[in-house]
Every structure is written in C-alpha cells, then in structure tokens.
Short mmCIF file of C-alpha atoms and ligand atoms in Angstrom, two decimals:
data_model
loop_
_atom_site.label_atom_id
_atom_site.label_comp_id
_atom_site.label_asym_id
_atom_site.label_seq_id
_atom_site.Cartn_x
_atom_site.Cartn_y
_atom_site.Cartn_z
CA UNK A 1 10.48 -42.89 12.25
CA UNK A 2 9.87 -39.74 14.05
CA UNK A 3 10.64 -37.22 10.97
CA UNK A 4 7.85 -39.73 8.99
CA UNK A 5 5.60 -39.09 11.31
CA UNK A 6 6.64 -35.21 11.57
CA UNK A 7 6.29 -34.63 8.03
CA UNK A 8 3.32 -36.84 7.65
CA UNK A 9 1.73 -34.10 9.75
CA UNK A 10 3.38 -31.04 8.31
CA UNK A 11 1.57 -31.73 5.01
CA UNK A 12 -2.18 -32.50 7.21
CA UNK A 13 -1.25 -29.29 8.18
CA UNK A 14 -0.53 -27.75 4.90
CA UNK A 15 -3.55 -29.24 3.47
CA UNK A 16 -5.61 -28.16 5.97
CA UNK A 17 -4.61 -24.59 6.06
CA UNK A 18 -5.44 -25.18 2.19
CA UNK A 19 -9.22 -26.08 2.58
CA UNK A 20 -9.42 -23.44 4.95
CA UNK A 21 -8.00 -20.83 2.25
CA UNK A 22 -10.19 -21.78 -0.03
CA UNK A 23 -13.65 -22.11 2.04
CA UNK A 24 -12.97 -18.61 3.42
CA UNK A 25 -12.29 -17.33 -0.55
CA UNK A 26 -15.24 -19.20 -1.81
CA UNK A 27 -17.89 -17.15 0.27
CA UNK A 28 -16.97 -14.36 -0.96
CA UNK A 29 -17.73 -12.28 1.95
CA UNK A 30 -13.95 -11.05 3.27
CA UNK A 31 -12.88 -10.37 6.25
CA UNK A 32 -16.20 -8.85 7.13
CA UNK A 33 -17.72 -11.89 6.67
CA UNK A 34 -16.40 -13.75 9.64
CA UNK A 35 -17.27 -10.99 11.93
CA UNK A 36 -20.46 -10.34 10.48
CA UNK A 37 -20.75 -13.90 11.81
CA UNK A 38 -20.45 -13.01 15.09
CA UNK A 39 -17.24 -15.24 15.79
CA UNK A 40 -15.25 -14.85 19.20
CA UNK A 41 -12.04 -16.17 18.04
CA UNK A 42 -10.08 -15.75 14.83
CA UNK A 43 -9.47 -18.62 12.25
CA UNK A 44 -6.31 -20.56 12.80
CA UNK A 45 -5.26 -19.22 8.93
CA UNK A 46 -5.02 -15.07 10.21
CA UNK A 47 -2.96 -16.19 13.01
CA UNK A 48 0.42 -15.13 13.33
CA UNK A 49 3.88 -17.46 14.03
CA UNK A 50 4.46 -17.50 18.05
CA UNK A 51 7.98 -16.51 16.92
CA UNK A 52 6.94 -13.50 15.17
CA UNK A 53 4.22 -12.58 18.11
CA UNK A 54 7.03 -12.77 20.67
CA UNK A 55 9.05 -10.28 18.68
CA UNK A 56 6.84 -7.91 19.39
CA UNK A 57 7.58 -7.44 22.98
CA UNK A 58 11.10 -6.94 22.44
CA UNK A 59 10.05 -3.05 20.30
CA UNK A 60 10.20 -0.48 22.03
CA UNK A 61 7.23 2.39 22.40
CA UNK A 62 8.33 5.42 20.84
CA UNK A 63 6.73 9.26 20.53
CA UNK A 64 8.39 9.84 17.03
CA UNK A 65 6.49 11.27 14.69
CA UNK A 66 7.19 11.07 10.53
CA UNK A 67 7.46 14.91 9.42
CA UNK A 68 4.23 16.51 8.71
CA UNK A 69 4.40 19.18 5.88
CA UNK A 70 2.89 22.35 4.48
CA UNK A 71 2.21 22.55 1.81
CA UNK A 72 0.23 25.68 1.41
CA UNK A 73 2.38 28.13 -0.13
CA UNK A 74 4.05 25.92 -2.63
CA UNK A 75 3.59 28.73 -5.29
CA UNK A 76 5.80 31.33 -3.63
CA UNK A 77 9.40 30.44 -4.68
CA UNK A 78 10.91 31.82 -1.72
CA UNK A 79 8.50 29.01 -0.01
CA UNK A 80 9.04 26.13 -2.29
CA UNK A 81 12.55 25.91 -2.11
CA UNK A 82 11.97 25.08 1.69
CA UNK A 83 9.17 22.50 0.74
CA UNK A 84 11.48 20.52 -1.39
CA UNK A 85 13.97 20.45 1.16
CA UNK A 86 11.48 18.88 3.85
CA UNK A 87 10.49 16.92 0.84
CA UNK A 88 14.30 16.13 0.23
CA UNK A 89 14.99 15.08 4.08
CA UNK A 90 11.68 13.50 4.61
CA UNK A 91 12.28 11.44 1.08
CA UNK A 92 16.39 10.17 1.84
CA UNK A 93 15.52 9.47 5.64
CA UNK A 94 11.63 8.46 6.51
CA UNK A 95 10.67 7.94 3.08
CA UNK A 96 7.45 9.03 4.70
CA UNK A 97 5.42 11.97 5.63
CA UNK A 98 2.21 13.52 5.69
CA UNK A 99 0.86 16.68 3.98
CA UNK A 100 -1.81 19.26 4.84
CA UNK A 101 -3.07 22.06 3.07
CA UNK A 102 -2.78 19.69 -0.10
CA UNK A 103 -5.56 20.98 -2.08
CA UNK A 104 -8.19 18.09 -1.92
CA UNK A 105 -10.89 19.47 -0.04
CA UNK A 106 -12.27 17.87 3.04
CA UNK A 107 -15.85 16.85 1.91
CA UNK A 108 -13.76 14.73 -1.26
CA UNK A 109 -11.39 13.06 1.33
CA UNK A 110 -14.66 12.56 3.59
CA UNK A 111 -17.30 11.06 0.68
CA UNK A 112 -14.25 8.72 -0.47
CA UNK A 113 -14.19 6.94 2.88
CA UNK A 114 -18.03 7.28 3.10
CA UNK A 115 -18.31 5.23 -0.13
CA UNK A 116 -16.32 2.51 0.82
CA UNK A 117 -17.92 2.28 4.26
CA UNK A 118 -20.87 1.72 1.88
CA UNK A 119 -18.95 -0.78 -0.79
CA UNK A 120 -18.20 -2.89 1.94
CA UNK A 121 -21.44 -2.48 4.21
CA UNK A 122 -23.64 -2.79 1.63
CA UNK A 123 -26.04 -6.40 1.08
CA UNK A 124 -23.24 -9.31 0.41
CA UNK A 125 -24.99 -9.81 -3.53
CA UNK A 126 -23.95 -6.51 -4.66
CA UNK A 127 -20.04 -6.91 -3.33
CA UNK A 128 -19.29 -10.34 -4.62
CA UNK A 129 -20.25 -9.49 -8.16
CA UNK A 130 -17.32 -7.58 -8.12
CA UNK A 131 -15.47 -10.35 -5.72
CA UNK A 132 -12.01 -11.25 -7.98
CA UNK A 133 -8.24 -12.35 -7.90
CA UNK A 134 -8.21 -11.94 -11.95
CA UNK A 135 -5.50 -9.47 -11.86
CA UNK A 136 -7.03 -8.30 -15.63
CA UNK A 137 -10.10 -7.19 -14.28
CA UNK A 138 -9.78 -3.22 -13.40
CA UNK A 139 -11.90 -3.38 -10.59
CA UNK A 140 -11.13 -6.04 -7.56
CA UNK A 141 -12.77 -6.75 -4.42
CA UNK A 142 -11.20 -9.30 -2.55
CA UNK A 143 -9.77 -10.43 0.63
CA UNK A 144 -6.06 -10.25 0.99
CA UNK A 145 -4.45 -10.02 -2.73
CA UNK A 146 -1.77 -13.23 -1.52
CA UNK A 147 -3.92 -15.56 0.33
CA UNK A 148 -2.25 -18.27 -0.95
CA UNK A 149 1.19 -17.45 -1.48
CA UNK A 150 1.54 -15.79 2.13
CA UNK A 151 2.07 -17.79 5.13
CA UNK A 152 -0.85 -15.76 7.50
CA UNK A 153 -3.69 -14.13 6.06
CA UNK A 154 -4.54 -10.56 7.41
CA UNK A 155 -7.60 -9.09 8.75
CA UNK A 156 -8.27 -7.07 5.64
CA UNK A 157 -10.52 -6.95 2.65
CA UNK A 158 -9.62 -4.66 -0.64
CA UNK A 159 -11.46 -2.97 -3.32
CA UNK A 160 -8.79 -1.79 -6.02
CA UNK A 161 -9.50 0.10 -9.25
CA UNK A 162 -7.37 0.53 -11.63
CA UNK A 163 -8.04 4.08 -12.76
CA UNK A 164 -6.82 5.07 -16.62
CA UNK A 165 -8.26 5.65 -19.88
CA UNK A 166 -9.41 2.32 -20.10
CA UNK A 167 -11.86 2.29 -17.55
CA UNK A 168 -15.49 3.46 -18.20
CA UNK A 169 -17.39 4.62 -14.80
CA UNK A 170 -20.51 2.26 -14.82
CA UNK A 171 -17.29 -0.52 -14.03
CA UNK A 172 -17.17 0.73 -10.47
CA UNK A 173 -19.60 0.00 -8.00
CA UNK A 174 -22.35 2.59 -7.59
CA UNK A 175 -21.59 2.67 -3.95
CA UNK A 176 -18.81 4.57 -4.20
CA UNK A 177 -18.46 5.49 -7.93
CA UNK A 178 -18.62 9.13 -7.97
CA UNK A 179 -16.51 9.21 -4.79
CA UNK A 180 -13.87 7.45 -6.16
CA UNK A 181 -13.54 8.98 -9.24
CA UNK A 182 -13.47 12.69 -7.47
CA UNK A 183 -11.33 11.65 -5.42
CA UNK A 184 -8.97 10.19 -8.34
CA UNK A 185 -8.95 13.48 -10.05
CA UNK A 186 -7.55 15.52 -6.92
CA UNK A 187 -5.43 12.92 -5.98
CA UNK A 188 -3.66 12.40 -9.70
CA UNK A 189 -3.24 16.37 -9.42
CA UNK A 190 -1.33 16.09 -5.89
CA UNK A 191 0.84 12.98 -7.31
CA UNK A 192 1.92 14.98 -10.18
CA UNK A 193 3.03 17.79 -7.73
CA UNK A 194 4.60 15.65 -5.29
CA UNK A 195 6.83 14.19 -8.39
CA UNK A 196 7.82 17.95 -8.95
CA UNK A 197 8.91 18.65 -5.94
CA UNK A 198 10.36 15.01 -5.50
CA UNK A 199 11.99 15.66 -8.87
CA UNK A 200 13.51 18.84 -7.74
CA UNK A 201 14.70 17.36 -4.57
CA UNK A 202 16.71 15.02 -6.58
CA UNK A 203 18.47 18.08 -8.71
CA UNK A 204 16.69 17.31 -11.68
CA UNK A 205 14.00 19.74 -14.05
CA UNK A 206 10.59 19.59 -11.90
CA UNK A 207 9.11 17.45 -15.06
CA UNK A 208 11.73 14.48 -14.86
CA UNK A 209 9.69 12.33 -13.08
CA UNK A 210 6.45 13.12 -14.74
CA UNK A 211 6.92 13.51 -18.22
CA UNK A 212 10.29 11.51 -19.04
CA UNK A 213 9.78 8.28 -16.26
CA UNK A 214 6.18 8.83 -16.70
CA UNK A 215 5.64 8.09 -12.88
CA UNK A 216 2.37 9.42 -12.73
CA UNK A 217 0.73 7.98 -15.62
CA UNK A 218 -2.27 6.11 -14.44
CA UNK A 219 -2.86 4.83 -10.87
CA UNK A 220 -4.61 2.09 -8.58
CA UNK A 221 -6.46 3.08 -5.96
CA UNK A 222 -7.01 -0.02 -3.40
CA UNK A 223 -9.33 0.40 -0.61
CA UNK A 224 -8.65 -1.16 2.41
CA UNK A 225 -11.67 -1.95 4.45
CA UNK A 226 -10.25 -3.45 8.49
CA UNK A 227 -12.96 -4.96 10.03
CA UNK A 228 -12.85 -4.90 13.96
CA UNK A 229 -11.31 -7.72 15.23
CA UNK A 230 -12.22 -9.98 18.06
CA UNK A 231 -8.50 -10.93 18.70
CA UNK A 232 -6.08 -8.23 17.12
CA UNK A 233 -2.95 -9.28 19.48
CA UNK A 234 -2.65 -12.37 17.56
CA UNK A 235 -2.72 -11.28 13.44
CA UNK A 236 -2.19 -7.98 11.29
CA UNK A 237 -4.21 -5.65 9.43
CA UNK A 238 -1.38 -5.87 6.65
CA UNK A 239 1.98 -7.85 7.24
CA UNK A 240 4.91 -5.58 7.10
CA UNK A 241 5.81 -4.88 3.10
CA UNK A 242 7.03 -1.61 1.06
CA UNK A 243 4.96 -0.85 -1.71
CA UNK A 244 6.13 -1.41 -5.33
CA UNK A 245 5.03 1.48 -7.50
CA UNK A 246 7.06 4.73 -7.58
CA UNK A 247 4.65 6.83 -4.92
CA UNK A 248 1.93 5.81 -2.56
CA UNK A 249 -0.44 8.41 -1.32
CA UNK A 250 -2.63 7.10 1.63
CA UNK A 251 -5.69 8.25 2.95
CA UNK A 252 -7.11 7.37 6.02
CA UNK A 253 -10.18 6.93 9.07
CA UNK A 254 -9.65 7.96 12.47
CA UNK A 255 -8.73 4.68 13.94
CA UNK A 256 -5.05 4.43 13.36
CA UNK A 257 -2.69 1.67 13.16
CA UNK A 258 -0.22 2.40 10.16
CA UNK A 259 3.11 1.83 11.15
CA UNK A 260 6.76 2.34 9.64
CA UNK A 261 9.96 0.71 10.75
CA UNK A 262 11.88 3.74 11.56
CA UNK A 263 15.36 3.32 13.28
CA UNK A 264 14.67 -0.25 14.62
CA UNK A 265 11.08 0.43 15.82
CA UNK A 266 8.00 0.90 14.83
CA UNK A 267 6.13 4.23 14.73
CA UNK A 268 2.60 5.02 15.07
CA UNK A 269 1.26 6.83 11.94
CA UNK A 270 -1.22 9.17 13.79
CA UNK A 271 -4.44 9.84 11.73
CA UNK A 272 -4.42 13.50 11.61
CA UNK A 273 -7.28 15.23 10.19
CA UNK A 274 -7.39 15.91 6.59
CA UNK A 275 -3.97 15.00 6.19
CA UNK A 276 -2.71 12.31 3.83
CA UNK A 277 0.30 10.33 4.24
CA UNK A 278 2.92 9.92 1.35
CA UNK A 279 5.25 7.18 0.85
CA UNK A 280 8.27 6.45 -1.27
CA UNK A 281 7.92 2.88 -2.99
CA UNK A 282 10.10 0.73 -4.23
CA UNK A 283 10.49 2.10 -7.84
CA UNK A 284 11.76 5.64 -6.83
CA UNK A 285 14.15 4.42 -4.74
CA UNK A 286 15.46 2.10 -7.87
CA UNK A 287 15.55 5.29 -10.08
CA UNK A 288 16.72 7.67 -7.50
CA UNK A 289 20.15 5.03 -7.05
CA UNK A 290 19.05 4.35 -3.19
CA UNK A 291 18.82 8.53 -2.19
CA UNK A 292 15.56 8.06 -1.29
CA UNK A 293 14.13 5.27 1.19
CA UNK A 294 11.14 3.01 0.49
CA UNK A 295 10.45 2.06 3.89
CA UNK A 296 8.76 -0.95 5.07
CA UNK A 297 5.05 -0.70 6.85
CA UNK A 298 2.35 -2.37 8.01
CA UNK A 299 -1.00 -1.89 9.97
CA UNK A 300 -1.73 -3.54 13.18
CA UNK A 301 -5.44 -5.30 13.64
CA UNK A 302 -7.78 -3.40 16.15
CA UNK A 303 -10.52 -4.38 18.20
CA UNK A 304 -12.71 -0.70 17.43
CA UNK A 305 -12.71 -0.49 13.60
CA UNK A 306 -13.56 -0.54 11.09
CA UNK A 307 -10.45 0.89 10.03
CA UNK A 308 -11.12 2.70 6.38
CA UNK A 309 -8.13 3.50 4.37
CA UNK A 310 -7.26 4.27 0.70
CA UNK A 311 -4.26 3.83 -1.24
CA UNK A 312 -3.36 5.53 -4.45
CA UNK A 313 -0.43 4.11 -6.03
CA UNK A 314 1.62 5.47 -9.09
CA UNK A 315 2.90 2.94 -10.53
CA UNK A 316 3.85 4.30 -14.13
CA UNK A 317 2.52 3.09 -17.31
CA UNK A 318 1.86 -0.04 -16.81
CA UNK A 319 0.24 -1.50 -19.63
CA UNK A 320 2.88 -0.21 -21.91
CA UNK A 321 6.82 -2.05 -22.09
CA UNK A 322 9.00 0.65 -19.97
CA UNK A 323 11.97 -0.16 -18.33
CA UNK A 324 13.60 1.32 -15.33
CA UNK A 325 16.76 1.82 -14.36
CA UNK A 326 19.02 4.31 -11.62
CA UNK A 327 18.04 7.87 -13.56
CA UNK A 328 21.71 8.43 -15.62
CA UNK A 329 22.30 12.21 -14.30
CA UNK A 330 22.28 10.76 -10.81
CA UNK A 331 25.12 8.14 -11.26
CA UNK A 332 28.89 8.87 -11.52
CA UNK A 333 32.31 7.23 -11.23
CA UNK A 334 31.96 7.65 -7.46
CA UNK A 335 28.31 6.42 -7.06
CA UNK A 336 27.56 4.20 -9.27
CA UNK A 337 24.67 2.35 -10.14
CA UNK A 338 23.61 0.15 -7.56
CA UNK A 339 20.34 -1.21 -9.41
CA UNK A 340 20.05 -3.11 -12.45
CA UNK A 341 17.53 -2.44 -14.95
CA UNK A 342 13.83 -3.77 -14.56
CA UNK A 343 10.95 -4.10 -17.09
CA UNK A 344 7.99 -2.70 -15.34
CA UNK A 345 4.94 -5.44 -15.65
CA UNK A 346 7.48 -8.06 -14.84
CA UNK A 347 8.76 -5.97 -11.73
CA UNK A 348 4.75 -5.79 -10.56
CA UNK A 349 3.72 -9.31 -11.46
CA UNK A 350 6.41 -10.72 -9.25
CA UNK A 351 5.13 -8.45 -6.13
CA UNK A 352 1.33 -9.69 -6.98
CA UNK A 353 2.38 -13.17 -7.40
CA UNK A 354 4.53 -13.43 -3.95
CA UNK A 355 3.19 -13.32 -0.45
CA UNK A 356 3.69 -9.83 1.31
CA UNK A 357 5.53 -11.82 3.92
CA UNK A 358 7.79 -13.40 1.36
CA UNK A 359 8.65 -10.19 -1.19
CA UNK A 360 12.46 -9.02 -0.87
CA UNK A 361 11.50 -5.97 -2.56
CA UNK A 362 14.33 -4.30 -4.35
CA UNK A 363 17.01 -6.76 -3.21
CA UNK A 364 16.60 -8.92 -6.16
CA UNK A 365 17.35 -5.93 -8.41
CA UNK A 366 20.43 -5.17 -6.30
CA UNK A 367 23.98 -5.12 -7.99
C1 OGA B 401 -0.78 -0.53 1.25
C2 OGA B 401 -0.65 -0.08 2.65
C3 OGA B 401 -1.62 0.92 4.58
C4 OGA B 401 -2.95 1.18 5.19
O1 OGA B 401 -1.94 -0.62 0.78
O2 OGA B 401 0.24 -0.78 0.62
O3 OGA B 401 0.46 -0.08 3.14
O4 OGA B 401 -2.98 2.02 6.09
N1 OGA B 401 -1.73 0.33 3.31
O5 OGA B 401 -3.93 0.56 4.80
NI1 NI B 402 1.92 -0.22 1.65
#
C-alpha cells in the first residue's frame, strides 16, 4: 500500500516539475526573467538534491591556482619550446589554464561582453525572436540547452552561434553582431595556435591537429548570461560537465565562479584581467589516447552578477561525416588504444540530447 501511494506521488511530482519546465520555457524570458520579476526565492525546478548540497561541505577550500601562461614571445624558438612544455604539463595534468598576452586586444574582449550585456538586457521582444531549442538554427537563445533531460535546471541563460561559412551576419542579433563576429575572428586565430602548440606538445608536426583532424574548422560561440541570484547556496550557474568539442576557449566578467575538479576539490578559476581560460574537451583527450585531461567544471550561482561569460568551442567539422579515433602515431604495442572510434555529429548529438548532470562523457567510448 505504502509504495502505491509513494509512487502515486513520485509521478505528481514528476508531472509537476513538468508544467513547471514548460511554463518557465514558454515565456521566453530565461533566467533573467524570474529575477526581472523581482522574486525572493528560487523555483523549486533550479533547486539542487539535499544530497548533492550536503556534499558540498565535505570540499575543502583550496589556494591552487590552474597555470597561467605567456604567451608573448611564442615566435622566438628558444621561447616556444618552453610554451609547449607549460602547454604540455598544463594539457596531461589540469587540462586547464589561462593565457595572457594572447593577441586579442582588450577593447575586442571588452565590446564582446558589452554586447551580450546588451543581447540579454535589451526589451524582452527583440530576445525571444531569437528564443530556440531547434538545434538547426545557427543562432540560439535559450535557457539551459537540457531543461528537460537534466534533473535541476541552472541559473543560466545562453546565446550560441554557430559561426562558419554558412552563416550570413544580419542572422545575429544587432546587439552584439559586430562584437561577436570580431571577436570570432581573433579568437579562431588563437584556437588555431593553441592546436600548434597542443600539436607539438603531443610530438606531432605543429599542423596535425589543424589541417589533418581539422580541429579548428568552424566553432560555436555560446554566451552565457548568470543573472544574480536571490538564493545561489541552493542551485548552480552550470552543473558540473566537461565539454565535448576538441578545445574550449572561455572568456569571462569580473565576477568569478568557474570551477575545475582538480585533485578531489574544487578550484576557483580567478577572473584575471584580459586573460582567457583554455580547456581541453572531451575530443582531444579521445585523439590524444588519454595524455591529455578533459577535466570536469562547473560555475557556482552568485548573489552580485550578472556573471557574463563566453565560450568558443572547436568542435571540428561538424556538418561534414568525420570520424575520430586515438591519433595512430600516438599508439603502440605498449599503449594501446584505449578509445574506440566515434563519428562526430553522433558523438555531439548524444551530449545535446542528455542532461549535463547525466553525460558520462568519454566513458561510453572507453575500450
Ligand atoms: C561551458 C562552460 C563556463 C562558464 O559553456 O561549457 O563550462 O564560465 N562555461 O560559463
Ligand atoms: Ni564547459
């Protein structure tokens, strides 16, 4: 009798939570919606499992920082051999750091933040035109890419554009269309030279990763907008995930709250002024064999945003059929491969289809 009545109240629950998803998603309005509304407490769908908030006492505050590098005199050979051996460390142990003296000036990295300040503070008609979870359409805005497939929703709303040939510039939003696509063309530059230097790290010609994986071909840029949040103890910015392209670089605000699980904790990113941070993703650690580390991150909520941050992810071609596999000059008798092959769109349509709090990442393409 009991379990009847349990389960008679799991699914009130579950269809509940349901109408709920799909209220919030049919105003259109995000994240910064609700607090535009003035609310004092969070929605019961953003909040977090007490099991999973009760973890969180038991990690431990730590000063660590990921390594921060140079990359200023990446010309002089003498210099670049030590870059790609930060890069090299940084890559097989973090598989995160940040760079300065990258080349994009400040006022690009300052007007792309500026325009999505404006995307998302803009008059509600002119965002939801462009509100979406058609994952066809090139340009997205929408709250949380998984609301229904995850378990919580986070305190996030997303603008992503997929940036390539096809795209024509009157598809973005005028709010931050020239922004966007400056910034795009500085930061496709610094992905290319991050894949040489990650290339050469690995012991292979600086073009591997570029020209024969194509890594680099086209990219997404999603925009994270975090509204401040009345309650950020009890939900997340983004549950904790690793990213499934080949390279992330990230850009973002002053307000701070990236984290990666480094060595059983988790570490403050610290914004640090015109730096970016750089990520391995899942993908390069597939073709690499496991030498370098996608690590897992996430972003806590905060009660002083908005937090602004942007996202460039290389992904590879991804409207053409390529397959991936552990790169052949990096397997052996003794290390073999530990990955099995994985056609590309399939590999990405399973992340966008599962909840962040669901994905397994690479172990389903473990051997
Ligand atoms: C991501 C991500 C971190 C951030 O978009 O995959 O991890 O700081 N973003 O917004
Ligand atoms: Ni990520």
């Amino acid at each position: 009798m009991g379990e009847i009545d349990l389960s008679a109240d799991d699914a009130h629950q579950v269809f509940d939570r349901m109408q709920m998803l799909k209220a919030f998603d049919e105003t259109k309005a995000g994240v910064k919606g609700l607090t535009d509304s003035g609310l004092l407490k969070i929605p019961t769908i953003f909040v977090r499992p007490p099991d999973e908030l009760a973890e969180e006492s038991t990690y431990k505050k730590t000063q660590i920082q990921v390594p921060v590098i140079d990359l200023s005199e990446i010309k002089n050979s003498d210099r670049r051999k030590n870059i790609v051996e930060e890069v090299r460390i940084a890559a097989e142990t973090w598989g995160f750091f940040q760079v300065v003296n990258h080349g994009i000036p400040r006022t690009v990295l300052d007007g792309m933040i500026d325009g999505i300040r404006e995307f998302n503070e803009q008059n509600i008609e002119e965002k939801t035109k462009y509100y979406t979870r058609d994952i066809k359409r090139m340009v997205r805005y929408h709250s949380n890419f998984d609301l229904f497939s995850s378990k919580t929703a986070n305190w996030r709303d997303t603008l992503s554009i997929s940036i390539s040939d096809h795209i024509h510039p009157q598809e973005l939003p005028a709010s931050c269309r020239e922004s966007t696509l400056e910034y795009s063309k500085h930061v496709s530059i610094l992905g290319n030279t991050l894949l040489e230097l990650l290339s050469e790290a690995l012991g292979l010609k600086s073009d591997h990763l570029n020209k024969i994986l194509e890594c680099s071909k086209g990219h997404r840029i999603s925009s994270h907008y975090y509204p401040p949040c009345p309650e950020p103890e009890l939900t997340l910015g983004t549950t904790q995930h690793s990213d499934p392209g080949f390279l992330t670089i990230l850009l973002q605000n002053e307000i701070g709250g990236l984290q990666v699980f480094y060595q059983d904790q988790w570490v403050d990113i610290e914004p640090s002024l015109g730096g970016l941070v750089v990520n391995i993703a899942d993908l390069l650690q597939l073709v690499s064999n496991g030498k370098f580390v996608s690590n897992k991150h996430r972003v806590m909520a905060n009660g002083i945003g908005p937090r602004i941050s942007v996202a460039c992810f290389f992904s590879g071609p991804v409207r053409e059929v390529m397959v991936y596999g552990p790169i052949k000059e990096l397997i052996s008798e003794e290390n073999p491969a530990k990955y099995r092959d994985v056609i590309l769109s399939d590999y990405l349509l399973k992340f966008l289809n599962t909840g962040l709090d669901e994905n397994l990442g690479l172990d389903y393409y473990k051997l």
